[in-house]
Amino acid sequence: MEAKALRLPALLHGGDYNPDQWLDRPDILAEDIRLMKLAGCNAMSVGIFAWSALEPREGRFEFAWLDSVIDSLHANGISVILATP
């Protein structure tokens, strides 16, 4: 297997994003992304403290919200650093 170089912006600018506290408020999520873009953010870490949202009941996993957040960030030119909860 041949390794491929990952092409990233010269400098990653962003922070830790915890959208799981606002899953019932898509307006807040949209405003968060608008403000990220305004601040020139190009990367966000997601999922660091999200275990309770990813596995709300033992053995039952919910990834749809995370997929949606990642898709929204990507659509707005923001890379995602996916954390392990």
PDB file of N, CA and C in Angstrom:
ATOM      1  N   MET A   1       0.849  -1.170   0.000  1.00  0.00           N
ATOM      2  CA  MET A   1       0.000   0.000   0.000  1.00  0.00           C
ATOM      3  C   MET A   1       0.898   1.237   0.000  1.00  0.00           C
ATOM      4  N   GLU A   2       0.573   2.174  -0.836  1.00  0.00           N
ATOM      5  CA  GLU A   2       1.344   3.406  -0.928  1.00  0.00           C
ATOM      6  C   GLU A   2       0.661   4.507  -0.121  1.00  0.00           C
ATOM      7  N   ALA A   3       1.442   5.200   0.685  1.00  0.00           N
ATOM      8  CA  ALA A   3       0.900   6.304   1.490  1.00  0.00           C
ATOM      9  C   ALA A   3       0.640   7.504   0.591  1.00  0.00           C
ATOM     10  N   LYS A   4      -0.445   8.209   0.879  1.00  0.00           N
ATOM     11  CA  LYS A   4      -0.774   9.426   0.137  1.00  0.00           C
ATOM     12  C   LYS A   4      -0.710  10.608   1.084  1.00  0.00           C
ATOM     13  N   ALA A   5      -0.217  11.708   0.591  1.00  0.00           N
ATOM     14  CA  ALA A   5      -0.123  12.917   1.407  1.00  0.00           C
ATOM     15  C   ALA A   5      -1.503  13.539   1.570  1.00  0.00           C
ATOM     16  N   LEU A   6      -1.785  13.991   2.767  1.00  0.00           N
ATOM     17  CA  LEU A   6      -3.029  14.691   3.057  1.00  0.00           C
ATOM     18  C   LEU A   6      -2.791  16.176   2.845  1.00  0.00           C
ATOM     19  N   ARG A   7      -3.581  16.798   1.998  1.00  0.00           N
ATOM     20  CA  ARG A   7      -3.402  18.222   1.707  1.00  0.00           C
ATOM     21  C   ARG A   7      -4.324  19.040   2.604  1.00  0.00           C
ATOM     22  N   LEU A   8      -3.717  19.845   3.437  1.00  0.00           N
ATOM     23  CA  LEU A   8      -4.446  20.710   4.360  1.00  0.00           C
ATOM     24  C   LEU A   8      -4.061  22.157   4.107  1.00  0.00           C
ATOM     25  N   PRO A   9      -4.884  23.096   4.578  1.00  0.00           N
ATOM     26  CA  PRO A   9      -4.483  24.499   4.485  1.00  0.00           C
ATOM     27  C   PRO A   9      -3.154  24.694   5.220  1.00  0.00           C
ATOM     28  N   ALA A  10      -2.459  25.755   4.906  1.00  0.00           N
ATOM     29  CA  ALA A  10      -1.163  26.019   5.539  1.00  0.00           C
ATOM     30  C   ALA A  10      -1.285  26.082   7.058  1.00  0.00           C
ATOM     31  N   LEU A  11      -2.370  26.605   7.552  1.00  0.00           N
ATOM     32  CA  LEU A  11      -2.572  26.723   8.991  1.00  0.00           C
ATOM     33  C   LEU A  11      -4.021  26.367   9.310  1.00  0.00           C
ATOM     34  N   LEU A  12      -4.200  25.419  10.215  1.00  0.00           N
ATOM     35  CA  LEU A  12      -5.553  25.087  10.661  1.00  0.00           C
ATOM     36  C   LEU A  12      -5.975  26.105  11.708  1.00  0.00           C
ATOM     37  N   HIS A  13      -7.154  26.671  11.519  1.00  0.00           N
ATOM     38  CA  HIS A  13      -7.676  27.674  12.450  1.00  0.00           C
ATOM     39  C   HIS A  13      -9.092  27.260  12.815  1.00  0.00           C
ATOM     40  N   GLY A  14      -9.315  26.995  14.089  1.00  0.00           N
ATOM     41  CA  GLY A  14     -10.644  26.580  14.518  1.00  0.00           C
ATOM     42  C   GLY A  14     -10.659  26.290  15.998  1.00  0.00           C
ATOM     43  N   GLY A  15     -11.437  25.316  16.386  1.00  0.00           N
ATOM     44  CA  GLY A  15     -11.545  24.981  17.799  1.00  0.00           C
ATOM     45  C   GLY A  15     -12.334  23.702  17.982  1.00  0.00           C
ATOM     46  N   ASP A  16     -12.708  23.447  19.206  1.00  0.00           N
ATOM     47  CA  ASP A  16     -13.510  22.282  19.560  1.00  0.00           C
ATOM     48  C   ASP A  16     -14.981  22.680  19.458  1.00  0.00           C
ATOM     49  N   TYR A  17     -15.731  21.965  18.633  1.00  0.00           N
ATOM     50  CA  TYR A  17     -17.139  22.283  18.417  1.00  0.00           C
ATOM     51  C   TYR A  17     -17.992  21.194  19.044  1.00  0.00           C
ATOM     52  N   ASN A  18     -18.923  21.590  19.892  1.00  0.00           N
ATOM     53  CA  ASN A  18     -19.797  20.653  20.608  1.00  0.00           C
ATOM     54  C   ASN A  18     -21.260  20.892  20.243  1.00  0.00           C
ATOM     55  N   PRO A  19     -21.659  20.548  19.018  1.00  0.00           N
ATOM     56  CA  PRO A  19     -23.023  20.827  18.578  1.00  0.00           C
ATOM     57  C   PRO A  19     -24.072  19.926  19.209  1.00  0.00           C
ATOM     58  N   ASP A  20     -23.648  18.855  19.874  1.00  0.00           N
ATOM     59  CA  ASP A  20     -24.619  17.909  20.429  1.00  0.00           C
ATOM     60  C   ASP A  20     -25.509  18.532  21.493  1.00  0.00           C
ATOM     61  N   GLN A  21     -25.126  19.677  22.042  1.00  0.00           N
ATOM     62  CA  GLN A  21     -25.981  20.344  23.025  1.00  0.00           C
ATOM     63  C   GLN A  21     -27.106  21.144  22.367  1.00  0.00           C
ATOM     64  N   TRP A  22     -27.047  21.313  21.045  1.00  0.00           N
ATOM     65  CA  TRP A  22     -28.045  22.118  20.327  1.00  0.00           C
ATOM     66  C   TRP A  22     -28.731  21.331  19.221  1.00  0.00           C
ATOM     67  N   LEU A  23     -28.830  20.031  19.335  1.00  0.00           N
ATOM     68  CA  LEU A  23     -29.381  19.224  18.242  1.00  0.00           C
ATOM     69  C   LEU A  23     -30.831  19.546  17.925  1.00  0.00           C
ATOM     70  N   ASP A  24     -31.546  20.087  18.895  1.00  0.00           N
ATOM     71  CA  ASP A  24     -32.947  20.462  18.670  1.00  0.00           C
ATOM     72  C   ASP A  24     -33.080  21.902  18.176  1.00  0.00           C
ATOM     73  N   ARG A  25     -31.955  22.564  17.901  1.00  0.00           N
ATOM     74  CA  ARG A  25     -31.962  23.964  17.468  1.00  0.00           C
ATOM     75  C   ARG A  25     -31.123  24.154  16.200  1.00  0.00           C
ATOM     76  N   PRO A  26     -31.655  23.763  15.040  1.00  0.00           N
ATOM     77  CA  PRO A  26     -30.887  23.925  13.802  1.00  0.00           C
ATOM     78  C   PRO A  26     -30.523  25.376  13.514  1.00  0.00           C
ATOM     79  N   ASP A  27     -31.300  26.326  14.042  1.00  0.00           N
ATOM     80  CA  ASP A  27     -30.970  27.735  13.846  1.00  0.00           C
ATOM     81  C   ASP A  27     -29.653  28.090  14.540  1.00  0.00           C
ATOM     82  N   ILE A  28     -29.414  27.514  15.698  1.00  0.00           N
ATOM     83  CA  ILE A  28     -28.162  27.773  16.412  1.00  0.00           C
ATOM     84  C   ILE A  28     -26.997  27.127  15.676  1.00  0.00           C
ATOM     85  N   LEU A  29     -27.192  25.913  15.173  1.00  0.00           N
ATOM     86  CA  LEU A  29     -26.131  25.247  14.419  1.00  0.00           C
ATOM     87  C   LEU A  29     -25.764  26.058  13.179  1.00  0.00           C
ATOM     88  N   ALA A  30     -26.754  26.576  12.478  1.00  0.00           N
ATOM     89  CA  ALA A  30     -26.498  27.396  11.291  1.00  0.00           C
ATOM     90  C   ALA A  30     -25.762  28.678  11.665  1.00  0.00           C
ATOM     91  N   GLU A  31     -26.152  29.293  12.764  1.00  0.00           N
ATOM     92  CA  GLU A  31     -25.476  30.514  13.219  1.00  0.00           C
ATOM     93  C   GLU A  31     -24.039  30.217  13.641  1.00  0.00           C
ATOM     94  N   ASP A  32     -23.819  29.074  14.277  1.00  0.00           N
ATOM     95  CA  ASP A  32     -22.455  28.680  14.641  1.00  0.00           C
ATOM     96  C   ASP A  32     -21.564  28.634  13.407  1.00  0.00           C
ATOM     97  N   ILE A  33     -22.043  27.988  12.359  1.00  0.00           N
ATOM     98  CA  ILE A  33     -21.247  27.858  11.142  1.00  0.00           C
ATOM     99  C   ILE A  33     -21.040  29.218  10.488  1.00  0.00           C
ATOM    100  N   ARG A  34     -22.053  30.057  10.499  1.00  0.00           N
ATOM    101  CA  ARG A  34     -21.897  31.406   9.938  1.00  0.00           C
ATOM    102  C   ARG A  34     -20.787  32.154  10.677  1.00  0.00           C
ATOM    103  N   LEU A  35     -20.787  32.050  12.004  1.00  0.00           N
ATOM    104  CA  LEU A  35     -19.773  32.740  12.804  1.00  0.00           C
ATOM    105  C   LEU A  35     -18.384  32.128  12.614  1.00  0.00           C
ATOM    106  N   MET A  36     -18.331  30.809  12.440  1.00  0.00           N
ATOM    107  CA  MET A  36     -17.039  30.164  12.159  1.00  0.00           C
ATOM    108  C   MET A  36     -16.438  30.726  10.880  1.00  0.00           C
ATOM    109  N   LYS A  37     -17.274  30.828   9.844  1.00  0.00           N
ATOM    110  CA  LYS A  37     -16.798  31.362   8.570  1.00  0.00           C
ATOM    111  C   LYS A  37     -16.377  32.816   8.716  1.00  0.00           C
ATOM    112  N   LEU A  38     -17.150  33.597   9.447  1.00  0.00           N
ATOM    113  CA  LEU A  38     -16.824  35.005   9.677  1.00  0.00           C
ATOM    114  C   LEU A  38     -15.472  35.148  10.382  1.00  0.00           C
ATOM    115  N   ALA A  39     -15.174  34.213  11.278  1.00  0.00           N
ATOM    116  CA  ALA A  39     -13.910  34.235  12.018  1.00  0.00           C
ATOM    117  C   ALA A  39     -12.757  33.617  11.221  1.00  0.00           C
ATOM    118  N   GLY A  40     -13.049  33.119  10.036  1.00  0.00           N
ATOM    119  CA  GLY A  40     -12.005  32.533   9.201  1.00  0.00           C
ATOM    120  C   GLY A  40     -11.601  31.127   9.604  1.00  0.00           C
ATOM    121  N   CYS A  41     -12.469  30.440  10.327  1.00  0.00           N
ATOM    122  CA  CYS A  41     -12.160  29.070  10.754  1.00  0.00           C
ATOM    123  C   CYS A  41     -12.174  28.132   9.549  1.00  0.00           C
ATOM    124  N   ASN A  42     -11.206  27.225   9.512  1.00  0.00           N
ATOM    125  CA  ASN A  42     -11.164  26.250   8.428  1.00  0.00           C
ATOM    126  C   ASN A  42     -11.107  24.810   8.940  1.00  0.00           C
ATOM    127  N   ALA A  43     -11.173  24.632  10.265  1.00  0.00           N
ATOM    128  CA  ALA A  43     -11.163  23.281  10.847  1.00  0.00           C
ATOM    129  C   ALA A  43     -11.827  23.309  12.216  1.00  0.00           C
ATOM    130  N   MET A  44     -12.546  22.247  12.525  1.00  0.00           N
ATOM    131  CA  MET A  44     -13.176  22.099  13.843  1.00  0.00           C
ATOM    132  C   MET A  44     -13.026  20.656  14.289  1.00  0.00           C
ATOM    133  N   SER A  45     -12.730  20.466  15.560  1.00  0.00           N
ATOM    134  CA  SER A  45     -12.782  19.113  16.114  1.00  0.00           C
ATOM    135  C   SER A  45     -14.213  18.880  16.591  1.00  0.00           C
ATOM    136  N   VAL A  46     -14.702  17.685  16.359  1.00  0.00           N
ATOM    137  CA  VAL A  46     -16.086  17.341  16.688  1.00  0.00           C
ATOM    138  C   VAL A  46     -16.105  15.965  17.359  1.00  0.00           C
ATOM    139  N   GLY A  47     -16.967  15.811  18.327  1.00  0.00           N
ATOM    140  CA  GLY A  47     -17.189  14.506  18.937  1.00  0.00           C
ATOM    141  C   GLY A  47     -16.368  14.228  20.179  1.00  0.00           C
ATOM    142  N   ILE A  48     -15.662  15.219  20.690  1.00  0.00           N
ATOM    143  CA  ILE A  48     -14.775  14.981  21.828  1.00  0.00           C
ATOM    144  C   ILE A  48     -15.550  14.581  23.080  1.00  0.00           C
ATOM    145  N   PHE A  49     -16.620  15.276  23.382  1.00  0.00           N
ATOM    146  CA  PHE A  49     -17.410  14.955  24.578  1.00  0.00           C
ATOM    147  C   PHE A  49     -18.831  14.539  24.205  1.00  0.00           C
ATOM    148  N   ALA A  50     -18.983  13.831  23.098  1.00  0.00           N
ATOM    149  CA  ALA A  50     -20.313  13.562  22.551  1.00  0.00           C
ATOM    150  C   ALA A  50     -20.809  12.142  22.797  1.00  0.00           C
ATOM    151  N   TRP A  51     -20.183  11.399  23.675  1.00  0.00           N
ATOM    152  CA  TRP A  51     -20.561   9.995  23.811  1.00  0.00           C
ATOM    153  C   TRP A  51     -22.035   9.815  24.148  1.00  0.00           C
ATOM    154  N   SER A  52     -22.568  10.640  25.035  1.00  0.00           N
ATOM    155  CA  SER A  52     -23.979  10.464  25.421  1.00  0.00           C
ATOM    156  C   SER A  52     -24.928  10.731  24.252  1.00  0.00           C
ATOM    157  N   ALA A  53     -24.519  11.550  23.301  1.00  0.00           N
ATOM    158  CA  ALA A  53     -25.346  11.777  22.114  1.00  0.00           C
ATOM    159  C   ALA A  53     -25.117  10.686  21.064  1.00  0.00           C
ATOM    160  N   LEU A  54     -23.924  10.119  21.041  1.00  0.00           N
ATOM    161  CA  LEU A  54     -23.622   9.058  20.080  1.00  0.00           C
ATOM    162  C   LEU A  54     -24.192   7.708  20.508  1.00  0.00           C
ATOM    163  N   GLU A  55     -24.252   7.476  21.826  1.00  0.00           N
ATOM    164  CA  GLU A  55     -24.839   6.237  22.350  1.00  0.00           C
ATOM    165  C   GLU A  55     -25.803   6.606  23.475  1.00  0.00           C
ATOM    166  N   PRO A  56     -27.011   7.077  23.099  1.00  0.00           N
ATOM    167  CA  PRO A  56     -27.961   7.543  24.117  1.00  0.00           C
ATOM    168  C   PRO A  56     -28.440   6.434  25.058  1.00  0.00           C
ATOM    169  N   ARG A  57     -28.456   5.207  24.564  1.00  0.00           N
ATOM    170  CA  ARG A  57     -28.763   4.040  25.392  1.00  0.00           C
ATOM    171  C   ARG A  57     -27.720   2.980  25.093  1.00  0.00           C
ATOM    172  N   GLU A  58     -27.362   2.223  26.081  1.00  0.00           N
ATOM    173  CA  GLU A  58     -26.322   1.219  25.895  1.00  0.00           C
ATOM    174  C   GLU A  58     -26.632   0.318  24.702  1.00  0.00           C
ATOM    175  N   GLY A  59     -25.686   0.280  23.774  1.00  0.00           N
ATOM    176  CA  GLY A  59     -25.832  -0.554  22.589  1.00  0.00           C
ATOM    177  C   GLY A  59     -26.641   0.066  21.468  1.00  0.00           C
ATOM    178  N   ARG A  60     -27.194   1.266  21.675  1.00  0.00           N
ATOM    179  CA  ARG A  60     -27.979   1.946  20.635  1.00  0.00           C
ATOM    180  C   ARG A  60     -27.229   3.203  20.211  1.00  0.00           C
ATOM    181  N   PHE A  61     -26.760   3.206  18.986  1.00  0.00           N
ATOM    182  CA  PHE A  61     -25.925   4.298  18.500  1.00  0.00           C
ATOM    183  C   PHE A  61     -26.702   5.209  17.565  1.00  0.00           C
ATOM    184  N   GLU A  62     -26.429   6.504  17.667  1.00  0.00           N
ATOM    185  CA  GLU A  62     -27.074   7.536  16.839  1.00  0.00           C
ATOM    186  C   GLU A  62     -25.978   8.336  16.133  1.00  0.00           C
ATOM    187  N   PHE A  63     -25.829   8.120  14.832  1.00  0.00           N
ATOM    188  CA  PHE A  63     -24.805   8.837  14.080  1.00  0.00           C
ATOM    189  C   PHE A  63     -25.384   9.866  13.113  1.00  0.00           C
ATOM    190  N   ALA A  64     -26.697   9.888  12.934  1.00  0.00           N
ATOM    191  CA  ALA A  64     -27.306  10.790  11.945  1.00  0.00           C
ATOM    192  C   ALA A  64     -26.972  12.246  12.236  1.00  0.00           C
ATOM    193  N   TRP A  65     -27.046  12.650  13.501  1.00  0.00           N
ATOM    194  CA  TRP A  65     -26.750  14.048  13.838  1.00  0.00           C
ATOM    195  C   TRP A  65     -25.289  14.387  13.524  1.00  0.00           C
ATOM    196  N   LEU A  66     -24.379  13.456  13.792  1.00  0.00           N
ATOM    197  CA  LEU A  66     -22.962  13.697  13.521  1.00  0.00           C
ATOM    198  C   LEU A  66     -22.709  13.778  12.019  1.00  0.00           C
ATOM    199  N   ASP A  67     -23.352  12.892  11.257  1.00  0.00           N
ATOM    200  CA  ASP A  67     -23.245  12.947   9.795  1.00  0.00           C
ATOM    201  C   ASP A  67     -23.705  14.301   9.275  1.00  0.00           C
ATOM    202  N   SER A  68     -24.814  14.788   9.801  1.00  0.00           N
ATOM    203  CA  SER A  68     -25.366  16.070   9.365  1.00  0.00           C
ATOM    204  C   SER A  68     -24.422  17.229   9.692  1.00  0.00           C
ATOM    205  N   VAL A  69     -23.864  17.223  10.889  1.00  0.00           N
ATOM    206  CA  VAL A  69     -22.932  18.286  11.290  1.00  0.00           C
ATOM    207  C   VAL A  69     -21.687  18.259  10.408  1.00  0.00           C
ATOM    208  N   ILE A  70     -21.132  17.068  10.192  1.00  0.00           N
ATOM    209  CA  ILE A  70     -19.943  16.950   9.344  1.00  0.00           C
ATOM    210  C   ILE A  70     -20.252  17.426   7.930  1.00  0.00           C
ATOM    211  N   ASP A  71     -21.404  17.027   7.383  1.00  0.00           N
ATOM    212  CA  ASP A  71     -21.803  17.470   6.043  1.00  0.00           C
ATOM    213  C   ASP A  71     -21.936  18.984   5.976  1.00  0.00           C
ATOM    214  N   SER A  72     -22.536  19.598   6.992  1.00  0.00           N
ATOM    215  CA  SER A  72     -22.719  21.052   7.010  1.00  0.00           C
ATOM    216  C   SER A  72     -21.383  21.780   7.090  1.00  0.00           C
ATOM    217  N   LEU A  73     -20.490  21.290   7.937  1.00  0.00           N
ATOM    218  CA  LEU A  73     -19.168  21.911   8.034  1.00  0.00           C
ATOM    219  C   LEU A  73     -18.436  21.796   6.701  1.00  0.00           C
ATOM    220  N   HIS A  74     -18.441  20.612   6.122  1.00  0.00           N
ATOM    221  CA  HIS A  74     -17.764  20.390   4.842  1.00  0.00           C
ATOM    222  C   HIS A  74     -18.342  21.289   3.748  1.00  0.00           C
ATOM    223  N   ALA A  75     -19.664  21.403   3.699  1.00  0.00           N
ATOM    224  CA  ALA A  75     -20.317  22.240   2.687  1.00  0.00           C
ATOM    225  C   ALA A  75     -19.922  23.705   2.826  1.00  0.00           C
ATOM    226  N   ASN A  76     -19.470  24.088   4.002  1.00  0.00           N
ATOM    227  CA  ASN A  76     -19.066  25.471   4.246  1.00  0.00           C
ATOM    228  C   ASN A  76     -17.549  25.642   4.272  1.00  0.00           C
ATOM    229  N   GLY A  77     -16.831  24.661   3.750  1.00  0.00           N
ATOM    230  CA  GLY A  77     -15.384  24.772   3.619  1.00  0.00           C
ATOM    231  C   GLY A  77     -14.610  24.584   4.912  1.00  0.00           C
ATOM    232  N   ILE A  78     -15.225  23.930   5.885  1.00  0.00           N
ATOM    233  CA  ILE A  78     -14.577  23.724   7.181  1.00  0.00           C
ATOM    234  C   ILE A  78     -14.247  22.239   7.325  1.00  0.00           C
ATOM    235  N   SER A  79     -12.966  21.943   7.494  1.00  0.00           N
ATOM    236  CA  SER A  79     -12.525  20.562   7.681  1.00  0.00           C
ATOM    237  C   SER A  79     -12.890  20.081   9.076  1.00  0.00           C
ATOM    238  N   VAL A  80     -12.992  18.765   9.223  1.00  0.00           N
ATOM    239  CA  VAL A  80     -13.377  18.169  10.504  1.00  0.00           C
ATOM    240  C   VAL A  80     -12.251  17.282  11.017  1.00  0.00           C
ATOM    241  N   ILE A  81     -11.933  17.464  12.281  1.00  0.00           N
ATOM    242  CA  ILE A  81     -11.043  16.558  12.995  1.00  0.00           C
ATOM    243  C   ILE A  81     -11.965  15.762  13.903  1.00  0.00           C
ATOM    244  N   LEU A  82     -12.162  14.500  13.569  1.00  0.00           N
ATOM    245  CA  LEU A  82     -13.109  13.669  14.310  1.00  0.00           C
ATOM    246  C   LEU A  82     -12.411  13.053  15.505  1.00  0.00           C
ATOM    247  N   ALA A  83     -12.936  13.338  16.680  1.00  0.00           N
ATOM    248  CA  ALA A  83     -12.349  12.834  17.917  1.00  0.00           C
ATOM    249  C   ALA A  83     -12.934  11.483  18.270  1.00  0.00           C
ATOM    250  N   THR A  84     -12.212  10.752  19.084  1.00  0.00           N
ATOM    251  CA  THR A  84     -12.756   9.520  19.637  1.00  0.00           C
ATOM    252  C   THR A  84     -13.316   9.846  21.002  1.00  0.00           C
ATOM    253  N   PRO A  85     -14.599   9.585  21.207  1.00  0.00           N
ATOM    254  CA  PRO A  85     -15.207   9.946  22.487  1.00  0.00           C
ATOM    255  C   PRO A  85     -14.685   9.101  23.629  1.00  0.00           C
TER     256      PRO A  85
END
